[in-house]
Coordinates of C-alpha atoms in Angstrom, one line a residue:
Chain A
X1 CA 0.0 0.0 0.0
X2 CA 1.3 3.4 -1.0
X3 CA 0.3 5.9 1.7
X4 CA 1.0 9.0 -0.4
X5 CA -2.2 10.4 -1.9
X6 CA -0.2 11.9 -4.8
X7 CA 0.6 8.4 -6.0
X8 CA -3.0 7.1 -5.9
X9 CA -4.6 6.5 -9.3
X10 CA -1.4 7.0 -11.3
X11 CA 0.4 4.3 -13.3
X12 CA 2.9 2.4 -11.1
X13 CA 6.5 3.1 -11.7
X14 CA 7.5 -0.5 -11.5
X15 CA 5.1 -1.4 -14.3
X16 CA 5.2 1.6 -16.6
X17 CA 8.5 3.2 -15.8
X18 CA 9.0 6.6 -14.2
X19 CA 5.8 8.7 -14.5
X20 CA 6.3 11.9 -16.6
X21 CA 4.8 14.5 -14.3
X22 CA 6.0 17.4 -16.4
X23 CA 2.5 18.3 -17.6
X24 CA 1.7 19.1 -14.0
X25 CA 3.8 22.1 -14.3
X26 CA 3.8 24.9 -16.7
X27 CA 7.3 25.2 -18.0
X28 CA 7.7 28.7 -16.5
X29 CA 6.5 30.5 -13.4
X30 CA 3.5 32.7 -14.0
X31 CA 4.9 35.6 -16.0
X32 CA 3.3 38.8 -14.9
X33 CA 4.7 42.2 -15.8
X34 CA 8.2 41.7 -14.4
X35 CA 9.6 44.8 -15.9
X36 CA 8.1 47.8 -17.8
X37 CA 8.3 47.7 -21.6
X38 CA 6.7 50.7 -23.2
X39 CA 7.0 53.5 -20.7
X40 CA 6.0 57.0 -20.0
X41 CA 8.3 59.4 -18.2
X42 CA 7.6 62.0 -15.5
X43 CA 4.3 63.3 -14.4
X44 CA 4.3 66.5 -12.4
X45 CA 1.6 68.3 -10.4
X46 CA 1.3 71.3 -8.1
X47 CA -1.6 72.5 -5.9
X48 CA -2.8 76.1 -6.0
X49 CA -5.4 78.3 -4.3
X50 CA -8.5 76.6 -5.8
X51 CA -7.3 73.4 -7.5
X52 CA -4.5 71.4 -8.9
X53 CA -2.4 71.6 -12.1
X54 CA -0.9 68.5 -13.6
X55 CA 1.2 67.8 -16.6
X56 CA 2.8 64.9 -18.5
X57 CA 4.4 64.7 -21.9
X58 CA 2.7 62.7 -24.7
X59 CA 5.5 60.3 -25.3
X60 CA 5.6 56.5 -24.8
X61 CA 9.1 55.2 -25.1
X62 CA 10.2 51.7 -26.0
X63 CA 13.5 51.6 -24.2
X64 CA 15.4 54.6 -25.7
X65 CA 13.2 54.6 -28.8
X66 CA 10.6 57.4 -28.9
X67 CA 7.9 54.9 -30.0
X68 CA 4.5 56.6 -29.6
X69 CA 4.4 60.4 -29.7
X70 CA 0.7 61.0 -29.1
X71 CA -0.2 59.2 -25.9
X72 CA -2.5 60.6 -23.4
X73 CA -1.1 60.0 -20.0
X74 CA -3.5 62.3 -18.0
X75 CA -7.0 60.8 -17.7
X76 CA -10.1 62.5 -16.2
X77 CA -12.2 60.6 -13.7
X78 CA -15.9 61.5 -13.2
X79 CA -15.1 65.1 -14.4
X80 CA -13.9 65.8 -10.9
X81 CA -10.4 64.2 -10.7
X82 CA -7.4 63.7 -12.9
X83 CA -5.1 60.7 -12.8
X84 CA -1.6 61.0 -14.3
X85 CA 0.4 57.8 -15.1
X86 CA 4.1 57.3 -15.3
X87 CA 5.7 53.9 -16.0
X88 CA 4.4 51.0 -18.1
X89 CA 1.9 52.2 -20.7
X90 CA 0.0 48.8 -21.1
X91 CA -0.6 48.8 -17.3
X92 CA -1.8 52.4 -17.6
X93 CA -4.3 51.3 -20.3
X94 CA -5.5 48.4 -18.1
X95 CA -6.0 50.8 -15.2
X96 CA -7.7 53.3 -17.5
X97 CA -10.2 50.7 -18.6
X98 CA -10.7 49.7 -15.0
X99 CA -11.3 53.2 -13.9
X100 CA -13.7 53.9 -16.8
X101 CA -15.7 50.9 -15.7
X102 CA -15.6 52.2 -12.1
X103 CA -16.7 55.6 -13.3
X104 CA -19.7 54.2 -15.2
X105 CA -20.8 52.2 -12.1
X106 CA -20.4 55.3 -10.0
X107 CA -22.5 57.3 -12.4
X108 CA -25.3 54.8 -12.5
X109 CA -25.4 54.8 -8.7
X110 CA -25.5 58.6 -8.5
X111 CA -28.9 60.0 -9.2
X112 CA -29.6 62.5 -11.9
X113 CA -26.1 62.2 -13.4
X114 CA -26.1 62.2 -17.1
X115 CA -23.9 59.8 -19.1
X116 CA -22.1 62.7 -20.6
X117 CA -20.4 63.4 -17.3
X118 CA -18.7 60.0 -17.2
X119 CA -16.4 60.0 -20.1
X120 CA -15.5 63.6 -20.7
X121 CA -14.1 63.9 -24.2
X122 CA -10.5 65.1 -24.5
X123 CA -9.8 68.9 -24.4
X124 CA -13.3 69.6 -23.1
X125 CA -14.4 71.5 -20.1
X126 CA -17.0 69.6 -18.2
X127 CA -20.3 71.1 -17.1
X128 CA -19.7 73.8 -14.5
X129 CA -22.4 72.6 -12.1
X130 CA -20.4 69.5 -11.1
X131 CA -19.1 70.0 -7.6
X132 CA -16.3 67.7 -6.5
X133 CA -18.3 65.5 -4.3
X134 CA -21.8 65.6 -5.8
X135 CA -24.2 62.8 -5.0
X136 CA -21.6 61.2 -2.7
X137 CA -19.6 60.1 -5.7
X138 CA -15.9 59.1 -5.4
X139 CA -13.8 62.2 -5.0
X140 CA -10.0 62.3 -5.7
X141 CA -9.2 61.3 -2.1
X142 CA -11.5 58.2 -2.4
X143 CA -10.1 57.4 -5.8
X144 CA -6.5 57.6 -4.5
X145 CA -7.4 55.2 -1.6
X146 CA -8.9 52.8 -4.1
X147 CA -5.8 52.9 -6.4
X148 CA -3.6 52.5 -3.4
X149 CA -5.4 49.3 -2.3
X150 CA -5.4 48.1 -5.9
X151 CA -1.6 48.6 -6.3
X152 CA -0.8 47.1 -2.9
X153 CA -2.9 44.1 -3.6
X154 CA -1.1 43.6 -6.9
X155 CA 2.3 43.9 -5.3
X156 CA 1.2 41.3 -2.7
X157 CA 0.5 38.8 -5.4
X158 CA 3.8 39.6 -7.1
X159 CA 1.9 40.9 -10.2
X160 CA 2.5 44.6 -9.9
X161 CA 1.1 47.3 -12.2
X162 CA 4.3 49.0 -13.1
X163 CA 3.2 52.6 -12.7
X164 CA 3.7 55.6 -10.5
X165 CA 0.4 57.4 -10.4
X166 CA -0.6 61.0 -9.4
X167 CA -4.2 61.7 -8.4
X168 CA -5.5 65.3 -8.4
X169 CA -8.8 66.7 -7.4
X170 CA -10.6 67.5 -4.2
X171 CA -11.0 65.7 -0.8
X172 CA -14.1 65.3 1.3
X173 CA -13.6 68.7 2.8
X174 CA -13.5 70.2 -0.7
X175 CA -9.9 71.2 -0.3
X176 CA -7.5 70.7 -3.3
X177 CA -6.1 67.2 -3.1
X178 CA -2.9 65.7 -4.7
X179 CA -1.4 62.3 -3.9
X180 CA 0.8 59.7 -5.3
X181 CA 0.9 55.9 -5.4
X182 CA 3.5 53.6 -6.9
X183 CA 3.8 50.0 -8.0
X184 CA 4.4 48.8 -4.4
X185 CA 1.4 50.6 -3.0
X186 CA 3.4 53.3 -1.3
X187 CA 1.1 56.3 -1.0
X188 CA 1.8 59.9 0.1
X189 CA 0.7 63.5 -0.4
X190 CA 2.5 66.8 -0.8
X191 CA 1.8 70.3 -2.0
X192 CA 3.7 69.4 -5.2
X193 CA 4.5 66.0 -6.6
X194 CA 6.6 64.5 -9.4
X195 CA 7.3 61.0 -10.7
X196 CA 10.5 59.7 -12.3
X197 CA 13.0 62.3 -13.4
X198 CA 10.6 64.9 -12.4
X199 CA 11.3 64.1 -8.7
X200 CA 14.9 65.2 -9.3
X201 CA 14.5 68.0 -11.8
X202 CA 11.0 69.5 -11.4
X203 CA 10.2 68.9 -7.7
X204 CA 12.9 71.4 -6.4
X205 CA 11.5 74.1 -8.7
X206 CA 8.0 73.5 -7.7
X207 CA 9.0 73.5 -4.0
X208 CA 10.3 77.0 -4.4
X209 CA 6.7 78.1 -5.1
X210 CA 4.8 75.7 -2.9
X211 CA 7.0 74.4 -0.1
X212 CA 4.1 74.1 2.3
X213 CA 0.3 73.8 2.1
X214 CA 0.0 77.5 3.1
X215 CA 2.3 78.5 0.2
X216 CA 0.2 76.4 -2.2
X217 CA -3.0 78.0 -0.9
X218 CA -1.6 81.4 -2.0
X219 CA -0.6 80.4 -5.5
X220 CA -3.0 81.6 -8.3
X221 CA -3.9 79.4 -11.2
X222 CA -1.9 81.4 -13.6
X223 CA 1.2 81.1 -11.4
X224 CA 0.8 77.4 -11.0
X225 CA 0.4 76.8 -14.7
X226 CA 3.5 78.9 -15.4
X227 CA 5.5 76.9 -12.9
X228 CA 4.4 73.7 -14.4
X229 CA 5.2 74.8 -17.9
X230 CA 8.6 75.9 -16.8
X231 CA 9.2 72.5 -15.2
X232 CA 8.1 70.7 -18.4
X233 CA 10.7 72.8 -20.2
X234 CA 13.5 71.8 -17.8
X235 CA 12.5 68.2 -18.1
X236 CA 12.6 68.4 -21.9
X237 CA 16.1 69.9 -21.7
X238 CA 17.5 67.2 -19.4
X239 CA 15.3 64.1 -19.6
X240 CA 16.3 62.1 -22.7
X241 CA 13.0 60.2 -22.7
X242 CA 10.8 63.3 -22.9
X243 CA 9.0 65.2 -25.5
X244 CA 8.2 68.9 -26.2
X245 CA 4.5 68.0 -26.7
X246 CA 2.6 67.5 -23.5
X247 CA -0.8 67.4 -21.8
X248 CA -1.8 69.9 -19.2
X249 CA -4.7 69.4 -16.8
X250 CA -6.3 71.9 -14.4
X251 CA -8.7 70.7 -11.8
X252 CA -10.9 73.2 -10.1
X253 CA -14.3 73.1 -8.4
X254 CA -15.8 73.8 -11.9
X255 CA -14.4 70.6 -13.3
X256 CA -11.5 69.2 -15.2
X257 CA -9.9 71.0 -18.1
X258 CA -7.4 68.9 -20.0
X259 CA -5.6 70.2 -23.1
X260 CA -3.6 67.4 -24.8
X261 CA -1.7 69.3 -27.5
X262 CA 0.4 71.8 -25.5
X263 CA 3.8 72.7 -27.0
X264 CA 6.9 73.9 -25.2
X265 CA 7.5 77.5 -26.1
X266 CA 10.5 79.9 -25.8
X267 CA 13.0 77.1 -25.6
X268 CA 16.6 78.2 -25.4
X269 CA 19.3 75.7 -25.9
X270 CA 22.1 78.4 -25.4
X271 CA 23.0 76.7 -22.1
X272 CA 24.0 73.6 -24.0
X273 CA 27.1 75.3 -25.5
X274 CA 28.5 76.1 -22.1
X275 CA 28.3 72.6 -20.9
X276 CA 31.7 71.0 -20.5
X277 CA 33.0 67.8 -19.2
X278 CA 31.1 65.2 -21.2
X279 CA 29.6 65.0 -24.7
X280 CA 31.4 65.5 -28.1
X281 CA 33.5 68.5 -27.5
X282 CA 37.2 67.9 -27.4
X283 CA 38.3 70.9 -25.4
Chain B
X1 CA 19.9 8.7 -0.4
X2 CA 16.3 9.6 0.4
X3 CA 15.1 6.9 -2.0
X4 CA 16.6 4.2 0.3
X5 CA 14.0 5.1 2.9
X6 CA 11.1 5.1 0.5
X7 CA 7.9 3.5 1.8
X8 CA 7.6 1.4 -1.3
X9 CA 10.9 -0.3 -2.2
X10 CA 9.7 -0.8 -5.7
X11 CA 9.5 2.9 -6.4
X12 CA 13.1 3.8 -6.3
X13 CA 12.8 6.1 -9.3
X14 CA 11.6 9.6 -8.9
X15 CA 8.9 9.5 -6.3
X16 CA 5.4 10.6 -7.0
X17 CA 5.4 13.7 -4.9
X18 CA 4.2 16.4 -7.2
X19 CA 6.9 18.7 -6.0
X20 CA 9.6 16.2 -6.9
X21 CA 8.5 15.8 -10.5
X22 CA 11.0 17.0 -13.0
X23 CA 10.6 20.5 -14.4
X24 CA 11.2 20.4 -18.1
X25 CA 12.2 23.6 -19.7
X26 CA 12.4 25.6 -16.5
X27 CA 14.9 28.4 -16.6
X28 CA 18.3 27.7 -15.0
X29 CA 18.8 29.6 -11.8
X30 CA 17.1 32.9 -10.8
X31 CA 15.7 35.3 -13.3
X32 CA 17.8 38.2 -14.2
X33 CA 15.3 40.8 -13.2
X34 CA 12.7 40.2 -10.5
X35 CA 10.2 42.5 -8.9
X36 CA 11.3 43.5 -5.5
X37 CA 8.2 44.0 -3.4
X38 CA 10.0 45.9 -0.6
X39 CA 11.6 49.4 -0.3
X40 CA 12.8 51.3 2.7
X41 CA 11.1 54.7 3.2
X42 CA 13.4 55.8 6.0
X43 CA 12.3 57.8 9.0
X44 CA 12.6 57.1 12.7
X45 CA 10.3 56.5 15.7
X46 CA 10.7 56.6 19.4
X47 CA 8.6 55.7 22.4
X48 CA 9.2 56.2 26.1
X49 CA 7.0 55.0 29.0
X50 CA 6.6 57.1 32.1
X51 CA 5.0 56.5 35.5
X52 CA 1.5 57.6 34.4
X53 CA 2.0 58.4 30.7
X54 CA 3.6 57.2 27.5
X55 CA 5.1 59.3 24.7
X56 CA 5.3 58.1 21.1
X57 CA 7.2 60.2 18.6
X58 CA 8.2 60.0 14.9
X59 CA 9.5 62.2 12.2
X60 CA 7.3 63.0 9.3
X61 CA 9.7 62.6 6.3
X62 CA 9.1 60.0 3.7
X63 CA 12.0 59.1 1.5
X64 CA 12.9 56.8 -1.3
X65 CA 16.6 56.6 -2.0
X66 CA 18.0 60.2 -1.9
X67 CA 14.6 61.8 -2.7
X68 CA 12.2 63.2 -0.2
X69 CA 8.7 62.1 -1.3
X70 CA 6.8 64.0 1.3
X71 CA 7.7 66.3 4.2
X72 CA 4.5 65.4 6.1
X73 CA 3.7 61.7 6.2
X74 CA 2.7 60.6 9.7
X75 CA 4.1 57.4 11.2
X76 CA 2.0 57.6 14.3
X77 CA -1.5 56.3 14.4
X78 CA -4.2 56.2 17.0
X79 CA -5.7 52.7 17.2
X80 CA -9.0 51.2 18.1
X81 CA -11.2 54.3 18.5
X82 CA -14.9 54.1 17.8
X83 CA -14.8 56.5 14.8
X84 CA -12.7 57.2 11.8
X85 CA -11.1 60.2 13.5
X86 CA -10.1 58.0 16.5
X87 CA -11.2 60.6 19.0
X88 CA -11.6 58.2 21.9
X89 CA -8.6 55.9 21.1
X90 CA -6.3 55.0 23.9
X91 CA -3.5 53.1 22.0
X92 CA -0.9 54.5 19.6
X93 CA 0.9 52.5 17.0
X94 CA 4.0 53.7 15.2
X95 CA 5.3 52.0 12.1
X96 CA 8.6 52.7 10.3
X97 CA 10.3 50.8 7.4
X98 CA 8.3 50.1 4.3
X99 CA 5.5 52.7 4.3
X100 CA 2.9 50.6 2.3
X101 CA 3.3 47.6 4.7
X102 CA 3.1 50.0 7.6
X103 CA -0.1 51.4 6.4
X104 CA -1.6 47.9 5.8
X105 CA -0.5 46.8 9.2
X106 CA -2.1 49.8 10.9
X107 CA -5.4 49.3 9.0
X108 CA -5.5 45.6 10.0
X109 CA -4.8 46.3 13.7
X110 CA -7.3 49.1 13.8
X111 CA -10.0 46.9 12.2
X112 CA -9.3 44.1 14.7
X113 CA -9.4 46.5 17.6
X114 CA -12.7 47.9 16.4
X115 CA -14.1 44.4 16.0
X116 CA -13.0 43.6 19.5
X117 CA -14.8 46.6 20.9
X118 CA -17.9 45.7 18.9
X119 CA -17.9 42.1 20.1
X120 CA -16.9 42.6 23.7
X121 CA -18.4 46.0 24.4
X122 CA -15.1 47.4 25.8
X123 CA -11.9 48.8 24.3
X124 CA -9.0 46.4 23.9
X125 CA -6.3 46.6 26.6
X126 CA -2.8 47.5 25.5
X127 CA -1.6 44.1 26.6
X128 CA -4.2 42.3 24.5
X129 CA -3.6 44.6 21.5
X130 CA 0.2 44.0 21.9
X131 CA -0.2 40.2 21.8
X132 CA -2.6 40.5 18.8
X133 CA -0.2 42.7 16.9
X134 CA 2.5 40.0 17.4
X135 CA 0.1 37.4 16.0
X136 CA -0.6 39.6 13.0
X137 CA 3.0 40.1 12.2
X138 CA 3.9 36.4 12.7
X139 CA 1.0 35.4 10.5
X140 CA 2.9 36.9 7.6
X141 CA 6.2 35.2 8.7
X142 CA 7.0 34.1 5.2
X143 CA 6.1 37.3 3.4
X144 CA 6.6 39.7 6.3
X145 CA 5.4 43.2 6.8
X146 CA 8.7 45.1 6.5
X147 CA 7.8 47.4 9.4
X148 CA 9.2 48.0 12.8
X149 CA 6.2 48.6 15.0
X150 CA 6.0 50.1 18.5
X151 CA 2.8 50.1 20.4
X152 CA 2.2 52.5 23.3
X153 CA -0.6 53.0 25.8
X154 CA -1.4 52.7 29.5
X155 CA -1.6 49.3 31.2
X156 CA -4.3 48.1 33.6
X157 CA -2.6 49.9 36.5
X158 CA -2.4 53.1 34.6
X159 CA 1.3 53.0 34.1
X160 CA 2.9 53.8 30.7
X161 CA 3.4 50.8 28.5
X162 CA 5.6 50.5 25.5
X163 CA 5.8 47.3 23.4
X164 CA 8.4 47.0 20.6
X165 CA 8.4 44.5 17.7
X166 CA 10.6 43.2 15.0
X167 CA 9.0 42.6 11.5
X168 CA 8.1 39.0 12.2
X169 CA 6.4 39.6 15.5
X170 CA 9.0 39.1 18.3
X171 CA 8.0 41.5 21.0
X172 CA 8.7 42.7 24.5
X173 CA 7.5 45.4 26.9
X174 CA 10.1 48.0 27.5
X175 CA 10.7 51.4 29.2
X176 CA 11.8 52.9 25.9
X177 CA 12.6 52.0 22.4
X178 CA 13.8 53.7 19.2
X179 CA 13.0 52.3 15.8
X180 CA 13.8 52.8 12.1
X181 CA 16.6 54.4 10.3
X182 CA 18.2 56.3 13.2
X183 CA 17.4 53.7 15.9
X184 CA 21.1 53.0 16.3
X185 CA 21.8 56.7 16.8
X186 CA 18.9 57.3 19.3
X187 CA 18.9 54.0 21.3
X188 CA 22.3 54.5 23.1
X189 CA 21.2 58.0 24.0
X190 CA 18.0 56.6 25.5
X191 CA 19.9 53.9 27.4
X192 CA 21.9 56.6 29.0
X193 CA 19.2 59.2 29.6
X194 CA 16.1 57.0 30.4
X195 CA 17.6 53.9 32.0
X196 CA 20.6 55.9 33.4
X197 CA 23.1 53.3 32.0
X198 CA 26.8 54.1 32.7
X199 CA 25.8 56.9 35.1
X200 CA 27.7 56.8 38.4
X201 CA 27.9 59.0 41.4
X202 CA 31.1 61.0 41.1
X203 CA 34.0 60.0 43.5
X204 CA 31.9 57.1 44.9
X205 CA 34.7 54.6 44.4
X206 CA 36.9 52.9 41.9
X207 CA 36.0 50.0 39.5
X208 CA 33.3 47.8 40.9
X209 CA 33.0 50.0 43.9
X210 CA 31.5 52.7 41.8
X211 CA 27.9 53.5 42.9
X212 CA 25.3 53.8 40.1
X213 CA 23.1 56.8 39.9
X214 CA 19.7 56.2 41.4
X215 CA 17.1 55.3 38.8
X216 CA 13.9 57.3 38.8
X217 CA 11.0 57.6 36.4
X218 CA 11.2 60.7 34.3
X219 CA 8.6 63.5 34.3
X220 CA 6.5 64.2 31.3
X221 CA 8.3 67.5 30.7
X222 CA 11.7 65.9 30.9
X223 CA 10.7 63.2 28.4
X224 CA 9.3 65.7 25.9
X225 CA 12.6 67.6 26.0
X226 CA 14.5 64.3 25.7
X227 CA 12.5 63.3 22.6
X228 CA 13.2 66.6 20.9
X229 CA 16.9 66.4 21.7
X230 CA 17.1 62.8 20.4
X231 CA 15.5 63.7 17.1
X232 CA 17.5 66.9 16.7
X233 CA 20.6 64.7 17.1
X234 CA 19.3 62.1 14.6
X235 CA 18.4 64.8 12.0
X236 CA 21.9 66.1 12.2
X237 CA 23.5 62.7 11.4
X238 CA 20.9 60.8 9.3
X239 CA 19.7 62.0 5.9
X240 CA 16.4 60.1 6.1
X241 CA 15.3 61.8 9.2
X242 CA 13.9 65.3 9.4
X243 CA 11.1 67.8 8.4
X244 CA 8.7 67.4 11.3
X245 CA 8.4 65.8 14.7
X246 CA 5.1 64.3 15.5
X247 CA 4.5 63.4 19.2
X248 CA 1.6 61.7 20.9
X249 CA 1.3 61.8 24.6
X250 CA -1.0 59.2 26.1
X251 CA -2.4 60.0 29.6
X252 CA -5.5 58.8 31.3
X253 CA -7.3 61.9 30.0
X254 CA -6.7 61.0 26.4
X255 CA -4.1 61.4 23.7
X256 CA -2.5 64.7 23.1
X257 CA -0.8 65.4 19.8
X258 CA 2.1 67.8 19.3
X259 CA 3.8 68.8 16.0
X260 CA 7.2 70.4 16.1
X261 CA 9.5 71.5 13.3
X262 CA 12.7 69.7 12.5
X263 CA 15.5 70.7 10.1
X264 CA 14.4 70.3 6.5
X265 CA 17.8 69.8 4.9

């Protein structure tokens, strides 16, 4: 009698030779996203007096190849929040589909909400009567919590969504809200935030204008947009995986405005001539 | 040689155990790149128990590598209140290490304390909560919460209680404990200032004849100053510590919260 349950009901080794159990295994471990493939670079955002400004360029890189040059990395959610994605683009698209589904469910539950509010078309200003937390719908703070739990759950199952995400909008107290979550589920907030290279190059510039929440609460919309544009220019100068075409989103109590065909203006590459120490110059 | 001890002498080939079956086409060795589920978000925490109070403190900086992610990210959490704002909580948990695990650990312990209150009609004692926290941590022994937790409150006699943990749930009750990035900088200072280690009465003798300074519990004011000094020292010498100091003082009349500035460099 063989006492091992695994052996029961299988051909005996002594009669049929060693049992080929290879079919019991897939040849490889489950292959989830183990590294990002097509990637988006920095997303930057800063809070101001009555909202949040966010920007990301329209490039999706395949390694060092500038593969897709018209990719929308800022997505509106329920016309009250904006989600900005850095990192893997396919994971971004997965999350975008998931969030669209969530937004539709939310819109059905909320009374008197027309379908037009759900998927606001690009470059459009949503209806001005939409307050951030109308009908108890998910606000940016709720959405951020949701994404945090989602990302943390995926990291726990070793199947991460390879993104760093910024969420902008308003919290339950109708105050401007800006927070980040990454592929490991680490979540944090700050008056200004930046992912990837932006954390090194843009964040110090933004912190000059909004070091604290109080500073951010004094910034006007125009100032905030100007700072963000300046940061996008610095990123284009120094980040080799960036593009001069970018999307700019402004979230206020009146809704979400996203313009997806912004161009960097007044570039000056004069500084490049003075750079010494690396590159092609011989002296 | 394992085959020699097989239950069935006829089956000396590969045994039937599913785990022993040959893996055909499996890659040799480890994969070149694998997802690392952990990071260290820096920061430091500190707890000191007094005669009728306990103080928990932590800095508010959140880092990843050399970057500061946030200058205000609390590491101290009130646990087991009846409401979301934890107004009537009596226990404080501090977590430092990997922020996402810390957050998950806090939410689990809080949910458990709330369930306990709902089922038993009374708040959880620190002692019970401390044991439960150890069980939670050990429950993930083979995929641990990478978080150094400290739990503080008042025990059944009203004395300050501090329980400290390692990531897999080993725990003990102590007078004081520092955790996180600057633990090794703060702990010796605490040994000297809270437990009066290596403090002797001057000219009381030579060698073994030296008389130790008398040990006494510190007052609340003394401890608050001590905490600030400890963190000012840590901020000076550790790059992952700084920005703000969050302190929670647990007394029988509730939990008092204090926020102080630290150097932001």
